[in-house]
Short mmCIF file of C-alpha atoms in Angstrom, two decimals:
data_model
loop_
_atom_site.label_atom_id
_atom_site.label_comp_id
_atom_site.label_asym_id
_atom_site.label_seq_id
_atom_site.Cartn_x
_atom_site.Cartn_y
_atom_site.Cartn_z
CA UNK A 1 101.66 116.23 154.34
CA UNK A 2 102.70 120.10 154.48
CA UNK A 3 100.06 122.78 154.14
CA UNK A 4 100.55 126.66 153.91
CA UNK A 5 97.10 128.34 154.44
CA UNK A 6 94.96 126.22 151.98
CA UNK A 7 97.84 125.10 149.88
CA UNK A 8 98.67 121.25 150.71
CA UNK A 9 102.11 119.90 149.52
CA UNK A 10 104.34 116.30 149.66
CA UNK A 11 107.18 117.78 151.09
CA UNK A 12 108.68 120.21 152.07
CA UNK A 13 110.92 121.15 149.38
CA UNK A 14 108.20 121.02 147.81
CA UNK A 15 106.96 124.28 149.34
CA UNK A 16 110.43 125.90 149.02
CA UNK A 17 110.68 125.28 145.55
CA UNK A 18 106.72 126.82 145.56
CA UNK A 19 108.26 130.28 147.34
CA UNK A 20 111.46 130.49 145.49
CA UNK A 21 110.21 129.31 142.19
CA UNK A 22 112.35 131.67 139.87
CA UNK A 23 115.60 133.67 139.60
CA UNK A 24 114.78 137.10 140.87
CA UNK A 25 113.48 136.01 144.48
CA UNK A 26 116.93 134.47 146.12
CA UNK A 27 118.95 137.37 144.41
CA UNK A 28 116.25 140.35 146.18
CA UNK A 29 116.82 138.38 149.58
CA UNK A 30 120.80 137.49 148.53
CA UNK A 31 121.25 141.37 148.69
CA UNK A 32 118.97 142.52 151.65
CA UNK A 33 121.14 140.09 153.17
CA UNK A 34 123.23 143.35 153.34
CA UNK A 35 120.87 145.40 155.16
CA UNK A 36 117.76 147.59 154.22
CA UNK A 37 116.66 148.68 150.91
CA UNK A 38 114.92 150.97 149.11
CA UNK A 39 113.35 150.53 145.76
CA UNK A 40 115.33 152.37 143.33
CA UNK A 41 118.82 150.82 145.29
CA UNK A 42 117.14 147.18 144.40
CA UNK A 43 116.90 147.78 141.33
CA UNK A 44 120.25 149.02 140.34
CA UNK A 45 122.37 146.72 141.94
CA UNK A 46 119.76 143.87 139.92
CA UNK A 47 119.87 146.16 136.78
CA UNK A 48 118.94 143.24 134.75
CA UNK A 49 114.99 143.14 136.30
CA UNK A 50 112.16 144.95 134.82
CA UNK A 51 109.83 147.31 137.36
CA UNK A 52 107.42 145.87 136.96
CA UNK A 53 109.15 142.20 138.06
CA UNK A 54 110.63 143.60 141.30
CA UNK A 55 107.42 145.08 142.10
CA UNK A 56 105.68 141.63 141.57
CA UNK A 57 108.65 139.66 143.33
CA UNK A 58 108.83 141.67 146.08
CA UNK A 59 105.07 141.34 146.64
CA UNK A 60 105.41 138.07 146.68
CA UNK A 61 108.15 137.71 149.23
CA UNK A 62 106.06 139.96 151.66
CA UNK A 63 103.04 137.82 151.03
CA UNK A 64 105.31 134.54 151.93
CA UNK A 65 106.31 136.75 155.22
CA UNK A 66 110.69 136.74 153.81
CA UNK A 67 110.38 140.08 153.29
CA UNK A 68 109.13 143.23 155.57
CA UNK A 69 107.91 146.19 153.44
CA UNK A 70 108.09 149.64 155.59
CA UNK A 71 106.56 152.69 154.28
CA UNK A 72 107.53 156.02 156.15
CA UNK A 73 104.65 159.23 155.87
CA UNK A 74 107.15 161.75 154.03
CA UNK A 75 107.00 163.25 150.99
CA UNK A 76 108.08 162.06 148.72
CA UNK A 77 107.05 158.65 149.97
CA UNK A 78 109.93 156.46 151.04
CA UNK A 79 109.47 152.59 151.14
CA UNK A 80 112.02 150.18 152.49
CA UNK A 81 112.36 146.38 152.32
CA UNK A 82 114.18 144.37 154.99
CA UNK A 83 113.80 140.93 156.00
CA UNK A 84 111.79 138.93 158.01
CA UNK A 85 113.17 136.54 160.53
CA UNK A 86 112.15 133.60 158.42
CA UNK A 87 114.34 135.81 155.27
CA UNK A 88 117.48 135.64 157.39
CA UNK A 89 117.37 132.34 157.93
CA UNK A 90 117.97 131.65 154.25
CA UNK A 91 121.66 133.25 155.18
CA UNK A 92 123.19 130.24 155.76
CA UNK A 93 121.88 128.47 152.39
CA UNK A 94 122.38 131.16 150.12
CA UNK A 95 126.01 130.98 151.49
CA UNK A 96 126.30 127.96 150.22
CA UNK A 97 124.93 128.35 147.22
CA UNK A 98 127.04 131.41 146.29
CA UNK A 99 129.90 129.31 147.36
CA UNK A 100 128.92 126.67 144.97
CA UNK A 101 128.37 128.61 142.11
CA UNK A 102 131.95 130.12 142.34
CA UNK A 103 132.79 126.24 142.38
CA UNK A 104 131.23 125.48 139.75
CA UNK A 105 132.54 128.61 137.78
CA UNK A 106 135.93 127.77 138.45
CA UNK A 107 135.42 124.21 137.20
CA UNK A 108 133.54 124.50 134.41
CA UNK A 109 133.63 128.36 133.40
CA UNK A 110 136.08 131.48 134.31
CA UNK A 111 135.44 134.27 136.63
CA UNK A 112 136.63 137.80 135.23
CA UNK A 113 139.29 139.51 136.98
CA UNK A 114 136.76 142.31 138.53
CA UNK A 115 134.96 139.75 140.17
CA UNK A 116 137.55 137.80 141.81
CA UNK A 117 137.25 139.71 144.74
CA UNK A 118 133.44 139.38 144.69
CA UNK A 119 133.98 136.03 145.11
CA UNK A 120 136.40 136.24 147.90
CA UNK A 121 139.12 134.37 145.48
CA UNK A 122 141.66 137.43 145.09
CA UNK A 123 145.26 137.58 146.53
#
């Protein structure tokens, strides 16, 4: 068995399906993978999340210690979200997995022109 505080589980991709149990979670930590972020630049480069979701998901990603959350005493107030140890150790795996969704788009899909680069397909 695998327990996390009171929380007992089978195995244990059990519990990482339990932390990363929607969309919105691997693509915050996907781009922090980048470096440091504020709110606002979160939420435009994922322009397709609500507020109120980011607010929630990060939340949650600081409560499952992936995720740092930094507030500095200015005015205004400035917050910024890095990640943990335990966040960049996802690098690796999310690798992967952006490498085989661009497989999988190539096989069964098409990537547009603008994003060939993105994908680190272009001449």
């Amino acid at each position: 068995m695998y327990y996390i505080n009171d929380k007992e589980y089978r195995c244990s991709v059990a519990v990482t399906l339990d932390i990363f149990n929607d969309r919105w979670k691997l693509a915050i930590i996907w781009h922090l993978l980048d470096g440091d972020k504020r709110f606002k630049d979160l939420h435009e480069i994922i322009n397709e999340i609500t507020q109120k979701t980011l607010t929630v998901k990060l939340k949650e990603l600081e409560e499952k210690n992936i995720i740092n959350r930094e507030v500095y005493a200015e005015v205004p107030p400035k917050v910024v979200y890095s990640l943990t140890q335990a966040g960049k150790n996802l690098k690796p795996v999310l690798e992967e997995m952006h490498k085989w969704g661009i497989d999988y788009v190539q096989e069964f899909g098409k990537i547009t022109p603008e994003n060939l680069c993105k994908a680190n397909i272009c001449n």
